[in-house]
Short mmCIF file of C-alpha atoms in Angstrom, two decimals:
data_model
loop_
_atom_site.label_atom_id
_atom_site.label_comp_id
_atom_site.label_asym_id
_atom_site.label_seq_id
_atom_site.Cartn_x
_atom_site.Cartn_y
_atom_site.Cartn_z
CA MET A 1491 -0.07 -0.05 -0.11
CA LEU A 1492 1.31 3.49 -0.70
CA MET A 1493 0.50 6.07 1.78
CA CYS A 1494 1.16 9.63 2.17
CA ALA A 1495 4.16 10.72 4.18
CA THR A 1496 3.17 12.81 7.21
CA SER A 1497 5.40 15.81 8.48
CA VAL A 1498 5.40 13.62 11.79
CA LEU A 1499 7.11 10.76 9.85
CA LEU A 1500 9.44 12.99 8.03
CA ASP A 1501 10.53 14.92 11.36
CA ASP A 1502 11.09 11.29 13.19
CA ILE A 1503 13.13 9.94 10.15
CA LYS A 1504 15.36 13.35 10.02
CA SER A 1505 15.82 13.03 13.81
CA GLU A 1506 17.12 9.52 13.59
CA ARG A 1507 19.45 10.37 10.60
CA ILE A 1508 20.83 13.26 13.01
CA ARG A 1509 21.38 10.97 16.17
CA LEU A 1510 22.92 8.21 13.88
CA GLU A 1511 25.49 11.00 12.41
CA LYS A 1512 26.20 12.29 15.88
CA GLU A 1513 26.90 8.61 17.05
CA ILE A 1514 29.38 8.44 13.92
CA LEU A 1515 30.93 11.71 14.48
CA SER A 1516 31.63 11.26 18.31
CA ALA A 1517 32.87 7.70 17.94
CA ASP A 1518 36.02 6.40 20.06
CA GLY A 1519 39.24 5.10 18.15
CA VAL A 1520 39.56 1.51 18.30
CA ASN A 1521 41.32 -0.58 21.06
CA PRO A 1522 44.65 -1.00 19.46
CA SER A 1523 46.76 -4.37 18.89
CA GLY A 1524 50.09 -5.41 18.19
CA THR A 1525 52.57 -2.55 18.10
CA VAL A 1526 50.79 0.91 18.18
CA TYR A 1527 52.44 3.77 16.10
CA TYR A 1528 51.62 7.39 16.17
CA VAL A 1529 51.35 10.05 13.15
CA SER A 1530 50.84 13.58 13.98
CA PRO A 1531 51.39 16.85 11.91
CA ASP A 1532 53.88 17.88 14.51
CA GLY A 1533 55.67 14.64 14.36
CA ASP A 1534 59.27 13.71 12.75
CA ASP A 1535 59.49 10.64 10.28
CA GLN A 1536 63.15 9.67 11.75
CA ALA A 1537 61.38 9.26 15.41
CA ASP A 1538 60.39 5.90 16.30
CA GLY A 1539 56.74 6.62 16.19
CA ARG A 1540 55.72 4.38 19.25
CA SER A 1541 54.38 7.30 21.39
CA PRO A 1542 52.59 10.46 20.89
CA GLY A 1543 55.98 12.43 21.96
CA ASN A 1544 57.97 10.34 19.33
CA ALA A 1545 55.18 10.30 16.55
CA TRP A 1546 55.80 10.25 12.82
CA ARG A 1547 54.86 13.12 10.62
CA THR A 1548 53.79 11.71 7.13
CA SER A 1549 51.19 8.94 6.60
CA GLY A 1550 54.02 7.08 4.44
CA ALA A 1551 56.38 6.39 7.24
CA ALA A 1552 54.59 3.38 8.17
CA ASP A 1553 56.32 1.88 4.74
CA ALA A 1554 59.55 3.03 5.75
CA HIS A 1555 59.58 1.71 9.18
CA GLY A 1556 58.07 -1.67 8.68
CA VAL A 1557 54.78 -1.60 10.05
CA GLY A 1558 53.50 -5.20 10.02
CA ARG A 1559 50.65 -7.52 10.26
CA GLY A 1560 48.42 -7.05 13.47
CA ASP A 1561 50.02 -3.46 14.24
CA THR A 1562 48.03 -0.16 14.54
CA VAL A 1563 48.66 2.84 13.16
CA LEU A 1564 46.95 6.07 15.09
CA PHE A 1565 46.41 9.34 13.35
CA GLU A 1566 46.14 12.50 15.83
CA ARG A 1567 42.74 14.06 15.80
CA GLY A 1568 42.70 17.52 14.11
CA GLY A 1569 45.35 16.81 11.82
CA VAL A 1570 45.55 16.90 8.01
CA TRP A 1571 47.39 14.46 5.52
CA ARG A 1572 47.47 14.95 1.82
CA GLY A 1573 48.59 12.63 -0.84
CA GLY A 1574 46.30 9.59 0.62
CA LEU A 1575 47.14 6.55 2.36
CA ALA A 1576 48.52 2.88 1.41
CA ALA A 1577 46.74 0.49 3.77
CA ARG A 1578 49.15 -2.39 4.53
CA ASP A 1579 47.91 -5.93 4.98
CA GLY A 1580 46.63 -6.80 8.24
CA VAL A 1581 46.98 -3.23 9.84
CA THR A 1582 44.31 -1.17 11.59
CA TYR A 1583 44.33 2.51 10.97
CA SER A 1584 42.24 4.65 13.67
CA ALA A 1585 42.53 7.95 15.66
CA TYR A 1586 44.07 9.41 18.88
CA GLY A 1587 43.58 12.23 21.17
CA SER A 1588 40.78 14.72 20.83
CA GLY A 1589 38.88 17.06 18.40
CA GLU A 1590 37.48 15.96 15.04
CA LYS A 1591 38.78 12.92 13.15
CA PRO A 1592 41.94 12.83 11.20
CA CYS A 1593 41.55 13.92 7.66
CA ILE A 1594 43.13 12.22 4.83
CA TYR A 1595 43.08 14.23 1.67
CA GLY A 1596 43.70 12.92 -2.03
CA SER A 1597 43.92 16.89 -2.70
CA PRO A 1598 47.63 17.68 -3.12
CA PHE A 1599 47.21 21.28 -2.17
CA ASP A 1600 44.66 24.05 -1.13
CA GLY A 1601 44.37 26.16 -4.33
CA ALA A 1602 43.27 29.09 -2.18
CA VAL A 1603 46.76 29.37 -0.38
CA ILE A 1604 49.38 27.43 -2.15
CA GLY A 1605 49.87 29.03 -5.83
CA ALA A 1606 48.51 31.54 -7.94
CA TRP A 1607 45.34 32.06 -10.52
CA ASP A 1608 46.08 33.86 -13.78
CA MET A 1609 43.43 35.18 -15.90
CA VAL A 1610 44.16 33.84 -19.41
CA SER A 1611 40.95 34.95 -21.06
CA GLU A 1612 37.54 36.43 -19.79
CA ASN A 1613 36.70 35.29 -16.56
CA VAL A 1614 38.93 31.85 -17.04
CA TRP A 1615 41.86 31.76 -14.51
CA ARG A 1616 44.60 29.04 -15.06
CA TYR A 1617 46.17 27.67 -11.63
CA SER A 1618 49.95 27.77 -11.55
CA GLU A 1619 50.50 24.49 -10.02
CA PRO A 1620 50.14 21.84 -12.32
CA ILE A 1621 48.35 18.45 -11.51
CA ALA A 1622 49.48 15.23 -13.21
CA SER A 1623 46.40 13.12 -12.89
CA ASP A 1624 43.02 13.78 -14.27
CA VAL A 1625 41.17 15.92 -11.84
CA GLY A 1626 37.44 14.88 -11.50
CA GLY A 1627 36.28 17.69 -9.32
CA ILE A 1628 36.96 20.95 -7.42
CA PHE A 1629 35.10 21.66 -4.04
CA PHE A 1630 35.07 25.10 -2.26
CA ASP A 1631 35.07 25.93 1.47
CA GLY A 1632 34.53 22.58 2.79
CA GLY A 1633 32.17 21.64 0.04
CA ALA A 1634 29.92 24.26 0.13
CA ARG A 1635 30.29 25.08 -3.64
CA ARG A 1636 31.49 22.65 -6.77
CA ALA A 1637 32.75 23.41 -10.08
CA GLU A 1638 31.42 21.27 -12.79
CA LYS A 1639 33.86 19.28 -14.87
CA VAL A 1640 33.96 19.51 -18.78
CA THR A 1641 34.79 16.17 -19.76
CA LEU A 1642 35.31 15.56 -23.59
CA ASN A 1643 33.63 13.19 -25.61
CA TYR A 1644 35.22 12.01 -28.93
CA ALA A 1645 32.82 9.72 -30.55
CA GLY A 1646 32.10 12.12 -33.23
CA GLY A 1647 35.76 12.49 -34.15
CA GLU A 1648 35.85 16.35 -32.98
CA PRO A 1649 36.37 16.94 -29.11
CA VAL A 1650 32.87 18.01 -27.61
CA ASP A 1651 31.47 18.97 -24.21
CA ASN A 1652 30.30 15.44 -23.09
CA VAL A 1653 27.03 17.23 -21.32
CA SER A 1654 26.14 19.88 -23.55
CA GLY A 1655 27.26 18.23 -27.01
CA ARG A 1656 29.17 21.46 -27.91
CA ARG A 1657 32.24 21.51 -29.82
CA PHE A 1658 35.03 22.57 -27.42
CA TYR A 1659 38.17 24.43 -28.40
CA GLY A 1660 39.92 24.40 -25.28
CA PHE A 1661 40.24 26.70 -22.43
CA ARG A 1662 38.38 29.76 -24.35
CA SER A 1663 35.22 27.73 -24.81
CA LEU A 1664 34.71 28.08 -20.94
CA GLU A 1665 32.05 30.45 -20.08
CA GLU A 1666 29.62 29.17 -17.47
CA ASP A 1667 30.77 30.14 -13.84
CA LEU A 1668 32.39 27.60 -11.80
CA THR A 1669 32.94 25.14 -14.69
CA PHE A 1670 36.53 23.79 -15.18
CA TRP A 1671 38.64 21.84 -17.57
CA HIS A 1672 41.84 20.01 -17.04
CA ASP A 1673 44.43 20.21 -19.60
CA LEU A 1674 46.50 16.92 -19.56
CA GLY A 1675 47.76 17.44 -22.92
CA GLY A 1676 49.04 14.31 -24.88
CA ARG A 1677 46.94 12.10 -27.31
CA ILE A 1678 43.74 9.80 -27.53
CA SER A 1679 43.34 7.08 -29.97
CA ILE A 1680 39.91 6.82 -31.45
CA GLY A 1681 39.41 4.48 -34.06
CA GLY A 1682 42.96 4.21 -35.16
CA ASP A 1683 43.24 7.95 -35.52
CA GLU A 1684 45.07 9.74 -32.99
CA MET A 1685 43.81 12.79 -31.58
CA CYS A 1686 44.87 15.70 -29.33
CA SER A 1687 43.27 15.80 -25.89
CA GLY A 1688 44.22 19.18 -25.13
CA GLU A 1689 46.17 22.38 -26.01
CA ASP A 1690 49.26 21.28 -24.10
CA ASP A 1691 51.01 18.36 -25.89
CA GLU A 1692 53.40 18.41 -22.91
CA GLY A 1693 50.67 17.48 -20.75
CA ARG A 1694 51.58 20.03 -18.09
CA GLY A 1695 48.30 19.47 -16.35
CA TYR A 1696 47.09 22.99 -15.99
CA VAL A 1697 43.40 23.37 -14.69
CA TYR A 1698 41.15 26.15 -16.22
CA LEU A 1699 38.83 27.69 -14.16
CA CYS A 1700 35.81 29.90 -15.36
CA SER A 1701 35.13 32.14 -12.43
CA GLU A 1702 33.72 35.60 -12.10
CA ARG A 1703 36.68 36.68 -10.00
CA ASP A 1704 40.05 35.70 -8.91
CA PRO A 1705 39.12 31.89 -7.11
CA SER A 1706 41.74 32.53 -4.27
CA GLU A 1707 40.03 36.03 -3.30
CA ARG A 1708 36.40 34.20 -3.96
CA PHE A 1709 37.02 31.20 -1.87
CA SER A 1710 38.76 30.32 1.51
CA GLU A 1711 39.80 26.87 0.22
CA ILE A 1712 40.02 25.18 -3.18
CA GLU A 1713 40.44 21.30 -2.98
CA PHE A 1714 41.12 19.13 -6.05
CA LEU A 1715 40.07 15.67 -6.87
CA PRO A 1716 43.13 14.16 -8.57
CA ARG A 1717 42.68 10.37 -10.13
CA ARG A 1718 43.93 8.22 -7.16
CA ASN A 1719 42.15 6.29 -4.53
CA VAL A 1720 42.59 8.38 -1.29
CA VAL A 1721 42.86 5.08 0.89
CA GLN A 1722 44.32 2.19 -1.11
CA VAL A 1723 43.94 -1.00 0.37
CA CYS A 1724 46.97 -3.31 -0.14
CA GLY A 1725 46.17 -6.53 1.38
CA ASP A 1726 43.70 -8.44 3.50
CA ASP A 1727 42.34 -7.68 7.11
CA VAL A 1728 42.61 -3.94 6.98
CA HIS A 1729 40.69 -1.74 9.15
CA ILE A 1730 40.18 1.61 8.45
CA ASP A 1731 38.42 3.40 11.49
CA ASN A 1732 38.01 7.07 12.77
CA LEU A 1733 39.13 8.80 9.42
CA THR A 1734 37.57 11.50 7.32
CA ILE A 1735 38.52 10.75 3.80
CA ARG A 1736 38.18 13.51 1.21
CA TYR A 1737 39.03 14.76 -2.20
CA GLY A 1738 39.87 12.04 -4.62
CA GLY A 1739 39.18 11.54 -8.04
CA ALA A 1740 38.71 7.47 -8.33
CA HIS A 1741 37.63 6.19 -4.92
CA GLY A 1742 37.61 7.09 -1.48
CA VAL A 1743 38.65 3.53 -0.20
CA GLY A 1744 39.36 1.19 -3.27
CA SER A 1745 40.40 -2.50 -3.27
CA GLY A 1746 40.71 -5.21 -5.46
CA THR A 1747 39.88 -8.90 -4.00
CA ALA A 1748 40.16 -8.78 -0.24
CA LYS A 1749 39.20 -10.50 2.62
CA GLY A 1750 38.54 -8.87 6.06
CA LEU A 1751 38.14 -5.05 5.04
CA SER A 1752 36.56 -3.52 7.51
CA VAL A 1753 35.48 0.68 7.26
CA THR A 1754 34.12 2.16 10.72
CA ASN A 1755 32.89 5.41 11.84
CA CYS A 1756 34.33 7.35 8.84
CA VAL A 1757 33.24 10.27 7.22
CA ILE A 1758 33.99 9.73 3.18
CA GLU A 1759 33.10 12.71 1.03
CA TYR A 1760 33.73 14.48 -2.06
CA ILE A 1761 34.89 11.42 -4.12
CA GLY A 1762 35.16 10.85 -7.95
CA GLY A 1763 34.61 11.95 -11.33
CA SER A 1764 38.24 11.51 -12.82
CA VAL A 1765 38.07 9.52 -16.00
CA GLN A 1766 38.71 5.93 -15.95
CA TYR A 1767 38.95 5.23 -19.60
CA TYR A 1768 37.37 5.84 -23.12
CA THR A 1769 35.17 3.66 -24.71
CA GLU A 1770 34.76 4.39 -28.55
CA GLY A 1771 35.34 8.00 -27.79
CA ARG A 1772 32.82 8.18 -24.76
CA PRO A 1773 34.19 8.94 -21.34
CA VAL A 1774 33.57 6.45 -18.31
CA ARG A 1775 34.63 8.39 -14.65
CA PHE A 1776 35.35 7.02 -11.53
CA GLY A 1777 34.15 7.31 -8.39
CA ASN A 1778 33.06 5.19 -5.12
CA GLY A 1779 33.31 5.99 -1.43
CA VAL A 1780 34.22 2.46 -0.52
CA GLU A 1781 34.86 -0.17 -3.24
CA ILE A 1782 35.83 -3.85 -3.55
CA TRP A 1783 36.18 -4.90 -7.31
CA GLY A 1784 36.45 -8.70 -7.19
CA GLY A 1785 36.08 -11.43 -4.76
CA CYS A 1786 35.39 -10.76 -1.01
CA GLU A 1787 34.89 -11.96 2.39
CA ASP A 1788 34.11 -10.65 5.73
CA TYR A 1789 33.87 -7.22 4.07
CA THR A 1790 32.06 -4.70 6.25
CA VAL A 1791 31.17 -0.83 6.17
CA ASP A 1792 29.58 -0.04 9.65
CA HIS A 1793 28.73 3.67 11.02
CA CYS A 1794 30.12 5.69 8.46
CA ILE A 1795 28.67 8.90 6.82
CA ILE A 1796 29.11 8.82 2.87
CA ARG A 1797 27.94 11.92 0.97
CA GLU A 1798 28.74 13.69 -2.44
CA ILE A 1799 29.98 10.77 -4.08
CA TYR A 1800 30.12 10.68 -7.98
CA ASP A 1801 28.89 7.24 -8.24
CA ALA A 1802 28.47 4.78 -5.53
CA GLY A 1803 28.58 5.34 -2.02
CA VAL A 1804 29.36 1.40 -1.25
CA THR A 1805 29.66 -1.43 -3.38
CA HIS A 1806 30.95 -4.79 -4.28
CA GLN A 1807 31.12 -5.83 -8.03
CA TYR A 1808 32.55 -7.78 -10.48
CA LYS A 1809 32.33 -8.72 -14.17
CA GLY A 1810 33.99 -10.30 -17.04
CA GLY A 1811 36.91 -12.44 -17.09
CA THR A 1812 36.98 -16.38 -16.91
CA ASP A 1813 37.69 -16.81 -13.34
CA GLU A 1814 35.76 -17.66 -10.09
CA CYS A 1815 34.43 -14.98 -7.94
CA PHE A 1816 32.86 -15.33 -4.63
CA MET A 1817 31.37 -12.40 -2.34
CA ARG A 1818 30.72 -13.70 1.17
CA ARG A 1819 29.48 -12.05 4.48
CA ILE A 1820 29.37 -8.82 3.44
CA ARG A 1821 27.82 -6.18 5.98
CA TYR A 1822 26.82 -2.64 5.16
CA THR A 1823 24.95 -1.42 8.35
CA ASP A 1824 23.88 1.62 10.23
CA ASN A 1825 25.58 4.04 7.89
CA VAL A 1826 24.21 7.48 6.54
CA ILE A 1827 24.69 7.54 2.72
CA THR A 1828 23.61 10.66 0.67
CA ASN A 1829 24.10 12.84 -2.49
CA CYS A 1830 25.67 10.04 -4.38
CA THR A 1831 24.43 8.48 -8.01
CA TYR A 1832 23.86 5.15 -5.98
CA ALA A 1833 23.99 4.81 -2.34
CA VAL A 1834 24.69 1.08 -2.68
CA GLU A 1835 25.62 -0.60 -5.93
CA TYR A 1836 26.49 -4.23 -6.45
CA PHE A 1837 26.75 -6.34 -9.28
CA LEU A 1838 28.16 -9.92 -9.89
CA GLY A 1839 28.06 -10.71 -13.96
CA ALA A 1840 28.49 -14.30 -15.49
CA PRO A 1841 31.75 -15.32 -16.18
CA GLU A 1842 33.00 -15.84 -19.79
CA ASN A 1843 33.78 -19.40 -18.80
CA ASP A 1844 30.87 -21.62 -17.92
CA ALA A 1845 33.04 -23.49 -15.73
CA ALA A 1846 33.83 -20.70 -13.40
CA THR A 1847 31.70 -20.51 -10.34
CA ARG A 1848 30.42 -17.13 -9.14
CA TYR A 1849 28.19 -16.33 -6.63
CA MET A 1850 27.01 -13.86 -3.48
CA GLU A 1851 26.37 -15.15 -0.09
CA ASP A 1852 25.46 -13.81 3.56
CA VAL A 1853 25.25 -10.32 2.51
CA LEU A 1854 23.22 -7.94 4.70
CA ILE A 1855 22.32 -4.23 4.21
CA LYS A 1856 21.05 -3.17 7.25
CA GLY A 1857 19.41 0.10 9.35
CA ASN A 1858 21.10 2.48 7.00
CA PHE A 1859 19.87 5.64 5.97
CA LEU A 1860 20.20 5.91 2.34
CA GLY A 1861 19.08 9.42 0.65
CA TYR A 1862 18.93 11.76 -2.26
CA SER A 1863 20.64 9.54 -5.21
CA GLY A 1864 21.08 11.78 -8.27
CA TYR A 1865 21.40 14.85 -6.09
CA GLY A 1866 24.56 17.10 -5.13
CA PHE A 1867 28.00 15.46 -6.54
CA GLY A 1868 25.82 12.35 -7.58
CA ASN A 1869 24.18 14.62 -10.22
CA GLY A 1870 27.04 15.02 -12.11
CA ARG A 1871 26.80 12.23 -14.59
CA PRO A 1872 25.60 13.41 -18.00
CA ASP A 1873 23.04 10.35 -18.03
CA LYS A 1874 19.70 11.21 -15.71
CA SER A 1875 18.34 7.64 -15.99
CA THR A 1876 20.36 5.82 -13.72
CA PRO A 1877 20.41 7.05 -10.19
CA ALA A 1878 18.77 4.84 -7.47
CA LEU A 1879 19.64 4.06 -3.67
CA ILE A 1880 20.18 0.41 -4.15
CA LYS A 1881 21.36 -0.58 -7.89
CA SER A 1882 21.84 -4.15 -9.01
CA TRP A 1883 21.90 -3.33 -12.79
CA ASP A 1884 20.37 -6.18 -15.03
CA SER A 1885 23.71 -8.47 -13.92
CA ARG A 1886 23.54 -12.01 -13.33
CA ASN A 1887 24.13 -11.62 -9.56
CA THR A 1888 23.74 -14.81 -8.60
CA ALA A 1889 22.96 -15.18 -4.58
CA LEU A 1890 22.25 -18.56 -2.51
CA SER A 1891 18.88 -18.65 -1.47
CA ASP A 1892 17.57 -16.35 1.16
CA SER A 1893 21.43 -15.23 2.16
CA PHE A 1894 21.09 -11.93 0.87
CA VAL A 1895 18.79 -9.69 3.24
CA ILE A 1896 17.96 -5.85 2.90
CA GLU A 1897 16.00 -4.88 6.15
CA ASP A 1898 15.62 -2.06 8.54
CA ASN A 1899 16.82 0.94 6.33
CA THR A 1900 15.15 4.16 5.21
CA LEU A 1901 15.53 4.83 1.47
CA CYS A 1902 14.72 8.59 1.08
CA LEU A 1903 13.79 10.36 -2.15
CA SER A 1904 15.98 9.56 -5.62
CA ALA A 1905 16.00 11.67 -8.67
CA TYR A 1906 15.11 8.60 -10.67
CA LYS A 1907 14.45 5.28 -9.10
CA LEU A 1908 14.72 4.35 -5.29
CA ILE A 1909 15.62 0.81 -6.07
CA HIS A 1910 17.14 -1.38 -9.29
CA ILE A 1911 17.27 -4.54 -7.63
CA CYS A 1912 17.47 -7.41 -10.37
CA ALA A 1913 18.64 -10.81 -10.85
CA ALA A 1914 18.68 -13.71 -13.71
CA GLU A 1915 16.60 -15.83 -11.32
CA GLU A 1916 13.91 -14.97 -8.90
CA GLY A 1917 15.58 -17.21 -5.85
CA TRP A 1918 18.52 -14.98 -6.25
CA LEU A 1919 16.78 -11.78 -5.46
CA PRO A 1920 17.44 -10.06 -1.99
CA VAL A 1921 14.60 -10.37 0.65
CA LEU A 1922 13.32 -7.28 1.70
CA SER A 1923 11.94 -6.71 5.18
CA GLY A 1924 11.10 -3.97 7.65
CA ASN A 1925 12.31 -1.07 4.97
CA THR A 1926 10.60 2.38 4.55
CA PHE A 1927 10.54 3.69 1.29
CA ILE A 1928 9.67 7.54 0.50
CA GLN A 1929 9.57 8.97 -2.86
CA ASN A 1930 8.32 12.46 -4.20
CA VAL A 1931 5.03 12.10 -6.03
CA GLY A 1932 5.49 11.47 -9.56
CA GLY A 1933 8.63 10.05 -9.01
CA GLU A 1934 9.45 6.46 -9.73
CA LEU A 1935 9.64 3.52 -6.91
CA GLY A 1936 11.80 1.41 -9.16
CA MET A 1937 12.48 -2.13 -10.19
CA TYR A 1938 12.35 -5.40 -8.33
CA GLY A 1939 12.40 -9.15 -10.16
CA LYS A 1940 13.92 -11.48 -12.47
CA SER A 1941 15.49 -9.57 -15.33
CA PRO A 1942 14.32 -8.85 -17.85
CA ALA A 1943 10.72 -8.93 -16.92
CA PRO A 1944 7.89 -6.28 -17.26
CA SER A 1945 6.67 -7.63 -13.64
CA ARG A 1946 9.84 -6.00 -11.97
CA ILE A 1947 8.39 -2.48 -12.52
CA MET A 1948 7.08 -1.14 -9.04
CA SER A 1949 4.28 0.96 -8.93
CA ALA A 1950 1.54 1.96 -6.43
CA GLY A 1951 -0.49 -1.18 -7.26
CA THR A 1952 2.42 -3.56 -6.86
CA THR A 1953 3.63 -2.55 -3.55
CA ALA A 1954 1.06 -4.93 -2.06
CA ARG A 1955 3.14 -7.89 -3.66
CA VAL A 1956 3.87 -10.57 -1.34
CA GLU A 1957 7.41 -9.99 -1.46
CA PHE A 1958 7.09 -6.20 -0.48
CA ALA A 1959 4.88 -7.70 2.72
CA GLY A 1960 6.67 -5.96 5.94
CA ASN A 1961 7.96 -3.09 3.95
CA GLU A 1962 6.12 0.56 3.76
CA PHE A 1963 6.03 3.01 0.95
CA TYR A 1964 5.31 6.48 1.19
CA ILE A 1965 5.04 9.52 -1.20
CA ILE A 1966 5.60 13.28 -0.41
CA ASP A 1967 2.90 15.52 -1.96
CA ASN A 1968 3.86 19.05 -1.27
CA ASP A 1969 0.35 20.33 -2.51
#
């Protein structure tokens, strides 16, 4: 049954979301194990790192000092480290001290403080410090404003703006306030023909921003999202806890096949947008908050705030290839995930080799607030017909019967569909229980069912289907 959301219901949901966010922001650090190492903005990489008074200074010091499996690395609260973090096999990373969570930034520098902006055309400013990897986004003043990236499409031969379709002639084509282009120079091969991808063939990496005045005078903070994972997982049994992870053009926490990855009590925001690759001249762009590409076991994302992500908030995914792939014991619990294209994305494609076995088992998505898909940075994709709060695509998505459960979540508003959940067999679909679905009047509820089949389309008349029993569906009618 489809009901009208009352102000009391919406206020209660908002209060619960705020309570959960406060709980996450005030969480204590882990109880450390093994040898404990400390990292402080006031530290020294030549110290032994084994006490706050002898802390290291940089996030990379662990590599030089042989931190090993079972050890713990603690970052001082209130500190900021730029350039990202390589999370080593079996190591826990968390926080010590008092104050706000320590910050790990992919952004190499604050463009309002470092370097200069030179006007090179009317209202077009070139940043003096080159950035070697594709910048996926620019955020200002702690995320208060965002610049839209001009990404080029070469499918028709000549480069055009991937959103507007207009021919692009370089920085002089920037006309709209707070749009930018990153000129990496170099050349792209399209159909055997080599094309220049920028004005600077040496690839010096200048960023050009359209702004009505000098950006460094207009904004107090300017952060770039270079093409990198802010936290790169480099082994099994990695625990990332109580960190704020920001400003990466690829993923916030990125991993290939892994066991025992746990991300808890973190804030992950302003992630994605860099070009991953071109297919027939069309750009495909990164970015997920937490991603495992490949098989996984004992994968947990719990009590995290994840927001302003170009693609997915959290995801496990794999397709192509001839290898086996198992996704077991996955937990996405008690998170607040907002302003992404997809809050939760998962897919498991069929192998190209029929002999290879692939399946998901024991997957739980529970107690999360999932909201506003296709809004904020989640509105950055040129195609507006993909956002969903839970997105499986129309992949094979083999799952052991009744071992995939989605329960007790609030799914609140999507610019397109609330959910897109499909599998090649009915018995592989997740079990839905105790969820609250809220959509604007006229908005789509989504898809749920065997793919492809017309019956998978959800509507007011289908919410009474037996598989939706125990879930509640609401619309917001502002009239």
